Amino acid sequence: MTFIPSDSRLNGGDADRGRVDLAGAGPGDPDLLTLKAHRALGRADVVIHDRLISAEILALARPGAQVIEAGKTGFGPAMPQEEINALMVAHARAGAYVLRLKSGDPGVFGRLDEELEALEAAGIPWRVIPGITAASAAAAQIGQPLTRRGRNSDLRLLTGHDVQGFAEQDWRALARPGAVAAIYMGKRSARFTQGRLLMHGADPATPVTIVENASRPESVTRATTLSLLPQAVADATGPAVILFGLAPRAAAALPVIKEAVQ
């Protein structure tokens, strides 16, 4: 295995050649980009980015850098993972400093392991730069902590679907009072998730908040309950995080709301 130590510094010139950084771009707001990722954007020769990376963040790339979209859409068109792996390896082998830029944090539902394995197999030096994941941004946006003394001593980050279809979870644990979970890619599986939770004893009145485009100017927050989850998520068109067990601080007792965040 060849990797770049976490305390290494980019010095420009030959030190950056023939290597790959895999960085998190955060949830979309360029102000939530880490300084380390910002510096990498300003130095990279090639930027291979996910579809969800905002234009404001891509604008920070070094002038003259080659910017390649490696788009992935849930249940829609996507660049095959093998092709993304091959792009990183080919550009790094040609001597480029490659930045693989992922939405949120690269280690949270970002196929980081598959890309690292491809780089290791090719003998390409790499480094991981963490980012702010969408669950953190969404919870901050509604003014709620993801953990709270006396309420939940654990937090679950879930995916709504995996390679097998709608993802099965530990529904009994999730159905317990006080449980909190952030569900990524959960719009299409909302009715499935609701059914499984109710089947395992979850209270239909459990608060649920859908945060669409967390941290971005066009963000929309929908507060609802488990009993109304499928209807509440139906209008969401952008990427959304479903915060199970959390209501917006100012709307804990309100019915479904739709509020554009300024």
PDB file of C-alpha atoms in Angstrom:
ATOM      1  CA  MET A   1       0.000   0.000   0.000  1.00  0.00           C
ATOM      2  CA  THR A   2       1.236   3.480  -0.889  1.00  0.00           C
ATOM      3  CA  PHE A   3      -0.379   6.508   0.690  1.00  0.00           C
ATOM      4  CA  ILE A   4       0.410  10.076   1.675  1.00  0.00           C
ATOM      5  CA  PRO A   5       0.643  10.580   5.482  1.00  0.00           C
ATOM      6  CA  SER A   6      -2.084  12.778   6.940  1.00  0.00           C
ATOM      7  CA  ASP A   7       0.418  15.352   8.129  1.00  0.00           C
ATOM      8  CA  SER A   8       2.081  15.743   4.718  1.00  0.00           C
ATOM      9  CA  ARG A   9       2.083  19.141   3.025  1.00  0.00           C
ATOM     10  CA  LEU A  10       1.645  19.942  -0.641  1.00  0.00           C
ATOM     11  CA  ASN A  11       4.647  21.894  -1.847  1.00  0.00           C
ATOM     12  CA  GLY A  12       3.821  22.088  -5.545  1.00  0.00           C
ATOM     13  CA  GLY A  13       6.172  21.054  -8.314  1.00  0.00           C
ATOM     14  CA  ASP A  14       7.329  17.450  -8.612  1.00  0.00           C
ATOM     15  CA  ALA A  15       6.121  16.571  -5.088  1.00  0.00           C
ATOM     16  CA  ASP A  16       2.548  16.473  -6.369  1.00  0.00           C
ATOM     17  CA  ARG A  17       3.153  14.498  -9.551  1.00  0.00           C
ATOM     18  CA  GLY A  18       1.637  11.099 -10.213  1.00  0.00           C
ATOM     19  CA  ARG A  19      -0.604  10.939  -7.185  1.00  0.00           C
ATOM     20  CA  VAL A  20      -4.277  11.115  -6.216  1.00  0.00           C
ATOM     21  CA  ASP A  21      -6.060  12.930  -3.413  1.00  0.00           C
ATOM     22  CA  LEU A  22      -9.583  11.722  -2.638  1.00  0.00           C
ATOM     23  CA  ALA A  23     -11.328  14.671  -1.028  1.00  0.00           C
ATOM     24  CA  GLY A  24     -14.716  15.533   0.391  1.00  0.00           C
ATOM     25  CA  ALA A  25     -16.247  18.733  -0.976  1.00  0.00           C
ATOM     26  CA  GLY A  26     -18.848  18.966   1.778  1.00  0.00           C
ATOM     27  CA  PRO A  27     -22.595  19.339   1.202  1.00  0.00           C
ATOM     28  CA  GLY A  28     -22.390  22.140  -1.376  1.00  0.00           C
ATOM     29  CA  ASP A  29     -21.793  25.452   0.365  1.00  0.00           C
ATOM     30  CA  PRO A  30     -18.254  26.495  -0.671  1.00  0.00           C
ATOM     31  CA  ASP A  31     -17.750  28.006   2.799  1.00  0.00           C
ATOM     32  CA  LEU A  32     -17.972  24.458   4.199  1.00  0.00           C
ATOM     33  CA  LEU A  33     -15.082  23.238   2.063  1.00  0.00           C
ATOM     34  CA  THR A  34     -12.068  22.404   4.235  1.00  0.00           C
ATOM     35  CA  LEU A  35      -8.895  24.433   3.821  1.00  0.00           C
ATOM     36  CA  LYS A  36      -7.014  21.279   2.828  1.00  0.00           C
ATOM     37  CA  ALA A  37      -9.516  20.488   0.064  1.00  0.00           C
ATOM     38  CA  HIS A  38      -9.429  24.133  -1.059  1.00  0.00           C
ATOM     39  CA  ARG A  39      -5.649  23.989  -1.377  1.00  0.00           C
ATOM     40  CA  ALA A  40      -5.861  20.731  -3.311  1.00  0.00           C
ATOM     41  CA  LEU A  41      -8.324  22.294  -5.762  1.00  0.00           C
ATOM     42  CA  GLY A  42      -5.910  25.125  -6.349  1.00  0.00           C
ATOM     43  CA  ARG A  43      -3.037  22.755  -7.190  1.00  0.00           C
ATOM     44  CA  ALA A  44      -4.555  19.754  -8.975  1.00  0.00           C
ATOM     45  CA  ASP A  45      -3.870  19.142 -12.664  1.00  0.00           C
ATOM     46  CA  VAL A  46      -6.978  16.978 -13.058  1.00  0.00           C
ATOM     47  CA  VAL A  47     -10.215  17.189 -11.032  1.00  0.00           C
ATOM     48  CA  ILE A  48     -12.564  14.200 -11.317  1.00  0.00           C
ATOM     49  CA  HIS A  49     -15.771  15.165  -9.565  1.00  0.00           C
ATOM     50  CA  ASP A  50     -19.196  13.813  -8.701  1.00  0.00           C
ATOM     51  CA  ARG A  51     -22.341  15.286 -10.242  1.00  0.00           C
ATOM     52  CA  LEU A  52     -23.390  16.913  -6.962  1.00  0.00           C
ATOM     53  CA  ILE A  53     -20.319  19.149  -6.623  1.00  0.00           C
ATOM     54  CA  SER A  54     -21.520  22.753  -6.833  1.00  0.00           C
ATOM     55  CA  ALA A  55     -20.367  25.121  -9.569  1.00  0.00           C
ATOM     56  CA  GLU A  56     -19.071  27.500  -6.893  1.00  0.00           C
ATOM     57  CA  ILE A  57     -16.679  24.835  -5.623  1.00  0.00           C
ATOM     58  CA  LEU A  58     -15.534  23.792  -9.100  1.00  0.00           C
ATOM     59  CA  ALA A  59     -14.750  27.450  -9.813  1.00  0.00           C
ATOM     60  CA  LEU A  60     -11.966  27.158  -7.225  1.00  0.00           C
ATOM     61  CA  ALA A  61     -10.030  24.721  -9.417  1.00  0.00           C
ATOM     62  CA  ARG A  62      -6.647  25.861 -10.705  1.00  0.00           C
ATOM     63  CA  PRO A  63      -6.893  27.753 -14.007  1.00  0.00           C
ATOM     64  CA  GLY A  64      -5.986  25.320 -16.757  1.00  0.00           C
ATOM     65  CA  ALA A  65      -6.884  22.227 -14.735  1.00  0.00           C
ATOM     66  CA  GLN A  66      -8.754  19.475 -16.568  1.00  0.00           C
ATOM     67  CA  VAL A  67     -12.171  19.096 -14.928  1.00  0.00           C
ATOM     68  CA  ILE A  68     -14.003  15.818 -15.560  1.00  0.00           C
ATOM     69  CA  GLU A  69     -17.514  15.009 -14.338  1.00  0.00           C
ATOM     70  CA  ALA A  70     -17.893  11.416 -13.178  1.00  0.00           C
ATOM     71  CA  GLY A  71     -21.619  11.698 -12.654  1.00  0.00           C
ATOM     72  CA  LYS A  72     -23.707   9.262 -10.652  1.00  0.00           C
ATOM     73  CA  THR A  73     -27.479   9.526 -10.347  1.00  0.00           C
ATOM     74  CA  GLY A  74     -29.515   7.204  -8.154  1.00  0.00           C
ATOM     75  CA  PHE A  75     -31.512   4.818 -10.368  1.00  0.00           C
ATOM     76  CA  GLY A  76     -30.276   6.846 -13.370  1.00  0.00           C
ATOM     77  CA  PRO A  77     -27.310   7.391 -15.698  1.00  0.00           C
ATOM     78  CA  ALA A  78     -23.908   6.909 -14.130  1.00  0.00           C
ATOM     79  CA  MET A  79     -20.279   6.590 -15.140  1.00  0.00           C
ATOM     80  CA  PRO A  80     -19.267   3.014 -14.261  1.00  0.00           C
ATOM     81  CA  GLN A  81     -17.037   2.772 -11.214  1.00  0.00           C
ATOM     82  CA  GLU A  82     -14.443   0.867 -13.233  1.00  0.00           C
ATOM     83  CA  GLU A  83     -14.191   3.805 -15.650  1.00  0.00           C
ATOM     84  CA  ILE A  84     -13.681   6.264 -12.783  1.00  0.00           C
ATOM     85  CA  ASN A  85     -10.950   4.046 -11.373  1.00  0.00           C
ATOM     86  CA  ALA A  86      -9.278   3.839 -14.776  1.00  0.00           C
ATOM     87  CA  LEU A  87      -9.381   7.636 -15.200  1.00  0.00           C
ATOM     88  CA  MET A  88      -7.635   8.227 -11.876  1.00  0.00           C
ATOM     89  CA  VAL A  89      -4.957   5.651 -12.597  1.00  0.00           C
ATOM     90  CA  ALA A  90      -4.338   6.786 -16.178  1.00  0.00           C
ATOM     91  CA  HIS A  91      -3.910  10.470 -15.297  1.00  0.00           C
ATOM     92  CA  ALA A  92      -1.726   9.739 -12.281  1.00  0.00           C
ATOM     93  CA  ARG A  93       0.471   7.383 -14.316  1.00  0.00           C
ATOM     94  CA  ALA A  94       0.874  10.174 -16.877  1.00  0.00           C
ATOM     95  CA  GLY A  95       2.373  12.304 -14.094  1.00  0.00           C
ATOM     96  CA  ALA A  96      -0.656  14.401 -13.131  1.00  0.00           C
ATOM     97  CA  TYR A  97      -1.694  15.423  -9.655  1.00  0.00           C
ATOM     98  CA  VAL A  98      -5.280  14.139  -9.582  1.00  0.00           C
ATOM     99  CA  LEU A  99      -8.028  15.306  -7.234  1.00  0.00           C
ATOM    100  CA  ARG A 100     -10.942  12.915  -6.925  1.00  0.00           C
ATOM    101  CA  LEU A 101     -13.600  15.244  -5.512  1.00  0.00           C
ATOM    102  CA  LYS A 102     -16.643  13.706  -3.834  1.00  0.00           C
ATOM    103  CA  SER A 103     -19.748  15.288  -2.367  1.00  0.00           C
ATOM    104  CA  GLY A 104     -19.887  15.308   1.439  1.00  0.00           C
ATOM    105  CA  ASP A 105     -17.283  13.030   3.003  1.00  0.00           C
ATOM    106  CA  PRO A 106     -15.574  10.482   0.740  1.00  0.00           C
ATOM    107  CA  GLY A 107     -15.881   7.762   3.380  1.00  0.00           C
ATOM    108  CA  VAL A 108     -19.671   8.028   3.768  1.00  0.00           C
ATOM    109  CA  PHE A 109     -21.426   6.106   0.967  1.00  0.00           C
ATOM    110  CA  GLY A 110     -18.750   7.339  -1.437  1.00  0.00           C
ATOM    111  CA  ARG A 111     -17.256   4.028  -2.666  1.00  0.00           C
ATOM    112  CA  LEU A 112     -13.958   5.141  -1.197  1.00  0.00           C
ATOM    113  CA  ASP A 113     -12.788   1.581  -0.604  1.00  0.00           C
ATOM    114  CA  GLU A 114     -13.229   0.601  -4.259  1.00  0.00           C
ATOM    115  CA  GLU A 115     -11.218   3.585  -5.477  1.00  0.00           C
ATOM    116  CA  LEU A 116      -8.434   3.102  -2.939  1.00  0.00           C
ATOM    117  CA  GLU A 117      -8.164  -0.553  -3.916  1.00  0.00           C
ATOM    118  CA  ALA A 118      -7.779   0.431  -7.573  1.00  0.00           C
ATOM    119  CA  LEU A 119      -5.058   2.956  -6.726  1.00  0.00           C
ATOM    120  CA  GLU A 120      -3.225   0.487  -4.511  1.00  0.00           C
ATOM    121  CA  ALA A 121      -3.350  -2.197  -7.201  1.00  0.00           C
ATOM    122  CA  ALA A 122      -1.785   0.281  -9.642  1.00  0.00           C
ATOM    123  CA  GLY A 123       0.838   1.453  -7.157  1.00  0.00           C
ATOM    124  CA  ILE A 124      -0.441   5.055  -7.186  1.00  0.00           C
ATOM    125  CA  PRO A 125       0.259   7.183  -4.067  1.00  0.00           C
ATOM    126  CA  TRP A 126      -2.937   8.507  -2.470  1.00  0.00           C
ATOM    127  CA  ARG A 127      -4.290  10.553   0.403  1.00  0.00           C
ATOM    128  CA  VAL A 128      -7.811  10.954   1.831  1.00  0.00           C
ATOM    129  CA  ILE A 129      -9.073  14.445   2.734  1.00  0.00           C
ATOM    130  CA  PRO A 130     -12.277  14.203   4.826  1.00  0.00           C
ATOM    131  CA  GLY A 131     -15.244  16.510   4.323  1.00  0.00           C
ATOM    132  CA  ILE A 132     -18.447  17.554   6.067  1.00  0.00           C
ATOM    133  CA  THR A 133     -21.109  14.961   5.416  1.00  0.00           C
ATOM    134  CA  ALA A 134     -24.673  15.915   4.469  1.00  0.00           C
ATOM    135  CA  ALA A 135     -26.139  14.617   7.742  1.00  0.00           C
ATOM    136  CA  SER A 136     -24.096  17.119   9.752  1.00  0.00           C
ATOM    137  CA  ALA A 137     -25.092  19.998   7.472  1.00  0.00           C
ATOM    138  CA  ALA A 138     -28.759  19.002   7.518  1.00  0.00           C
ATOM    139  CA  ALA A 139     -28.902  18.714  11.308  1.00  0.00           C
ATOM    140  CA  ALA A 140     -27.147  22.059  11.730  1.00  0.00           C
ATOM    141  CA  GLN A 141     -29.623  23.625   9.318  1.00  0.00           C
ATOM    142  CA  ILE A 142     -32.610  22.594  11.450  1.00  0.00           C
ATOM    143  CA  GLY A 143     -30.883  23.517  14.712  1.00  0.00           C
ATOM    144  CA  GLN A 144     -30.715  20.022  16.137  1.00  0.00           C
ATOM    145  CA  PRO A 145     -27.848  17.904  17.474  1.00  0.00           C
ATOM    146  CA  LEU A 146     -27.426  14.454  15.996  1.00  0.00           C
ATOM    147  CA  THR A 147     -26.805  13.093  19.517  1.00  0.00           C
ATOM    148  CA  ARG A 148     -28.272  14.266  22.787  1.00  0.00           C
ATOM    149  CA  ARG A 149     -27.844  13.114  26.382  1.00  0.00           C
ATOM    150  CA  GLY A 150     -30.865  11.178  27.543  1.00  0.00           C
ATOM    151  CA  ARG A 151     -32.236  10.776  24.015  1.00  0.00           C
ATOM    152  CA  ASN A 152     -29.832   8.772  21.864  1.00  0.00           C
ATOM    153  CA  SER A 153     -26.406   7.377  22.668  1.00  0.00           C
ATOM    154  CA  ASP A 154     -25.795   6.287  19.102  1.00  0.00           C
ATOM    155  CA  LEU A 155     -26.379   7.644  15.603  1.00  0.00           C
ATOM    156  CA  ARG A 156     -27.008   5.635  12.473  1.00  0.00           C
ATOM    157  CA  LEU A 157     -26.044   6.705   8.969  1.00  0.00           C
ATOM    158  CA  LEU A 158     -28.076   4.623   6.538  1.00  0.00           C
ATOM    159  CA  THR A 159     -28.494   4.269   2.815  1.00  0.00           C
ATOM    160  CA  GLY A 160     -31.971   3.892   1.365  1.00  0.00           C
ATOM    161  CA  HIS A 161     -30.792   1.478  -1.295  1.00  0.00           C
ATOM    162  CA  ASP A 162     -27.748  -0.621  -2.099  1.00  0.00           C
ATOM    163  CA  VAL A 163     -26.673  -2.902  -4.937  1.00  0.00           C
ATOM    164  CA  GLN A 164     -29.414  -5.366  -3.972  1.00  0.00           C
ATOM    165  CA  GLY A 165     -32.248  -2.786  -4.037  1.00  0.00           C
ATOM    166  CA  PHE A 166     -33.919  -1.195  -1.014  1.00  0.00           C
ATOM    167  CA  ALA A 167     -31.570  -1.668   1.918  1.00  0.00           C
ATOM    168  CA  GLU A 168     -32.522  -3.732   4.965  1.00  0.00           C
ATOM    169  CA  GLN A 169     -31.538  -2.340   8.358  1.00  0.00           C
ATOM    170  CA  ASP A 170     -31.799  -3.218  12.043  1.00  0.00           C
ATOM    171  CA  TRP A 171     -35.411  -2.018  12.043  1.00  0.00           C
ATOM    172  CA  ARG A 172     -36.123  -3.118  15.616  1.00  0.00           C
ATOM    173  CA  ALA A 173     -33.313  -0.926  16.951  1.00  0.00           C
ATOM    174  CA  LEU A 174     -34.384   1.996  14.770  1.00  0.00           C
ATOM    175  CA  ALA A 175     -37.983   1.707  15.953  1.00  0.00           C
ATOM    176  CA  ARG A 176     -37.058   2.278  19.607  1.00  0.00           C
ATOM    177  CA  PRO A 177     -38.066   5.612  21.156  1.00  0.00           C
ATOM    178  CA  GLY A 178     -35.324   8.224  20.854  1.00  0.00           C
ATOM    179  CA  ALA A 179     -33.524   6.573  17.944  1.00  0.00           C
ATOM    180  CA  VAL A 180     -31.965   8.967  15.434  1.00  0.00           C
ATOM    181  CA  ALA A 181     -30.835   8.111  11.926  1.00  0.00           C
ATOM    182  CA  ALA A 182     -29.742  10.022   8.839  1.00  0.00           C
ATOM    183  CA  ILE A 183     -30.946   8.263   5.707  1.00  0.00           C
ATOM    184  CA  TYR A 184     -29.060   9.019   2.507  1.00  0.00           C
ATOM    185  CA  MET A 185     -30.526   8.264  -0.934  1.00  0.00           C
ATOM    186  CA  GLY A 186     -33.821   7.464   0.744  1.00  0.00           C
ATOM    187  CA  LYS A 187     -36.448   9.211  -1.392  1.00  0.00           C
ATOM    188  CA  ARG A 188     -37.448   6.225  -3.513  1.00  0.00           C
ATOM    189  CA  SER A 189     -37.350   3.877  -0.543  1.00  0.00           C
ATOM    190  CA  ALA A 190     -39.425   6.128   1.756  1.00  0.00           C
ATOM    191  CA  ARG A 191     -42.547   3.939   1.703  1.00  0.00           C
ATOM    192  CA  PHE A 192     -40.442   0.801   2.203  1.00  0.00           C
ATOM    193  CA  THR A 193     -38.631   2.410   5.150  1.00  0.00           C
ATOM    194  CA  GLN A 194     -41.889   3.618   6.674  1.00  0.00           C
ATOM    195  CA  GLY A 195     -43.449   0.160   6.394  1.00  0.00           C
ATOM    196  CA  ARG A 196     -40.497  -1.621   7.958  1.00  0.00           C
ATOM    197  CA  LEU A 197     -40.331   0.811  10.881  1.00  0.00           C
ATOM    198  CA  LEU A 198     -44.077   0.638  11.600  1.00  0.00           C
ATOM    199  CA  MET A 199     -43.944  -3.153  11.329  1.00  0.00           C
ATOM    200  CA  HIS A 200     -41.293  -3.203  14.048  1.00  0.00           C
ATOM    201  CA  GLY A 201     -43.207  -0.959  16.441  1.00  0.00           C
ATOM    202  CA  ALA A 202     -42.080   2.580  15.625  1.00  0.00           C
ATOM    203  CA  ASP A 203     -44.461   5.323  16.748  1.00  0.00           C
ATOM    204  CA  PRO A 204     -46.250   6.804  13.688  1.00  0.00           C
ATOM    205  CA  ALA A 205     -45.848  10.232  15.327  1.00  0.00           C
ATOM    206  CA  THR A 206     -42.034   9.987  15.332  1.00  0.00           C
ATOM    207  CA  PRO A 207     -40.687  13.259  13.913  1.00  0.00           C
ATOM    208  CA  VAL A 208     -38.945  13.129  10.545  1.00  0.00           C
ATOM    209  CA  THR A 209     -37.308  15.998   8.660  1.00  0.00           C
ATOM    210  CA  ILE A 210     -36.372  15.933   4.983  1.00  0.00           C
ATOM    211  CA  VAL A 211     -33.584  18.376   4.108  1.00  0.00           C
ATOM    212  CA  GLU A 212     -33.147  18.843   0.385  1.00  0.00           C
ATOM    213  CA  ASN A 213     -29.911  20.397  -0.935  1.00  0.00           C
ATOM    214  CA  ALA A 214     -28.540  20.865   2.581  1.00  0.00           C
ATOM    215  CA  SER A 215     -26.451  24.023   3.071  1.00  0.00           C
ATOM    216  CA  ARG A 216     -27.216  25.431  -0.396  1.00  0.00           C
ATOM    217  CA  PRO A 217     -29.206  28.609  -1.147  1.00  0.00           C
ATOM    218  CA  GLU A 218     -31.969  26.541  -2.790  1.00  0.00           C
ATOM    219  CA  SER A 219     -32.312  24.234   0.217  1.00  0.00           C
ATOM    220  CA  VAL A 220     -35.806  23.159   1.275  1.00  0.00           C
ATOM    221  CA  THR A 221     -36.780  21.738   4.678  1.00  0.00           C
ATOM    222  CA  ARG A 222     -39.878  19.578   5.148  1.00  0.00           C
ATOM    223  CA  ALA A 223     -40.923  18.627   8.680  1.00  0.00           C
ATOM    224  CA  THR A 224     -43.302  15.697   9.018  1.00  0.00           C
ATOM    225  CA  THR A 225     -43.879  12.466  10.929  1.00  0.00           C
ATOM    226  CA  LEU A 226     -43.231   8.842  10.092  1.00  0.00           C
ATOM    227  CA  SER A 227     -46.913   8.365   9.240  1.00  0.00           C
ATOM    228  CA  LEU A 228     -46.659  10.953   6.445  1.00  0.00           C
ATOM    229  CA  LEU A 229     -43.103  10.323   5.239  1.00  0.00           C
ATOM    230  CA  PRO A 230     -43.873   9.095   1.691  1.00  0.00           C
ATOM    231  CA  GLN A 231     -46.144  12.064   0.972  1.00  0.00           C
ATOM    232  CA  ALA A 232     -43.647  14.565   2.425  1.00  0.00           C
ATOM    233  CA  VAL A 233     -40.725  13.291   0.366  1.00  0.00           C
ATOM    234  CA  ALA A 234     -42.674  13.042  -2.889  1.00  0.00           C
ATOM    235  CA  ASP A 235     -42.000  16.658  -3.916  1.00  0.00           C
ATOM    236  CA  ALA A 236     -38.254  16.560  -3.277  1.00  0.00           C
ATOM    237  CA  THR A 237     -36.365  16.854  -6.556  1.00  0.00           C
ATOM    238  CA  GLY A 238     -32.812  17.452  -5.327  1.00  0.00           C
ATOM    239  CA  PRO A 239     -30.522  15.294  -3.186  1.00  0.00           C
ATOM    240  CA  ALA A 240     -32.097  14.892   0.242  1.00  0.00           C
ATOM    241  CA  VAL A 241     -31.186  13.585   3.670  1.00  0.00           C
ATOM    242  CA  ILE A 242     -34.017  12.141   5.760  1.00  0.00           C
ATOM    243  CA  LEU A 243     -33.443  12.834   9.451  1.00  0.00           C
ATOM    244  CA  PHE A 244     -35.442  10.206  11.309  1.00  0.00           C
ATOM    245  CA  GLY A 245     -36.225  11.138  14.911  1.00  0.00           C
ATOM    246  CA  LEU A 246     -35.503  14.857  14.519  1.00  0.00           C
ATOM    247  CA  ALA A 247     -37.775  17.866  13.978  1.00  0.00           C
ATOM    248  CA  PRO A 248     -36.636  21.420  13.222  1.00  0.00           C
ATOM    249  CA  ARG A 249     -36.086  23.214  16.506  1.00  0.00           C
ATOM    250  CA  ALA A 250     -38.655  25.917  15.698  1.00  0.00           C
ATOM    251  CA  ALA A 251     -41.233  23.530  14.242  1.00  0.00           C
ATOM    252  CA  ALA A 252     -41.299  20.498  16.506  1.00  0.00           C
ATOM    253  CA  ALA A 253     -45.054  20.656  16.964  1.00  0.00           C
ATOM    254  CA  LEU A 254     -46.061  21.750  13.448  1.00  0.00           C
ATOM    255  CA  PRO A 255     -47.576  19.683  10.599  1.00  0.00           C
ATOM    256  CA  VAL A 256     -45.696  19.244   7.330  1.00  0.00           C
ATOM    257  CA  ILE A 257     -43.981  22.472   6.347  1.00  0.00           C
ATOM    258  CA  LYS A 258     -42.151  23.524   3.226  1.00  0.00           C
ATOM    259  CA  GLU A 259     -39.736  26.327   3.902  1.00  0.00           C
ATOM    260  CA  ALA A 260     -37.109  27.675   1.561  1.00  0.00           C
ATOM    261  CA  VAL A 261     -33.899  28.397   3.424  1.00  0.00           C
ATOM    262  CA  GLN A 262     -32.471  31.812   2.624  1.00  0.00           C
TER     263      GLN A 262
END
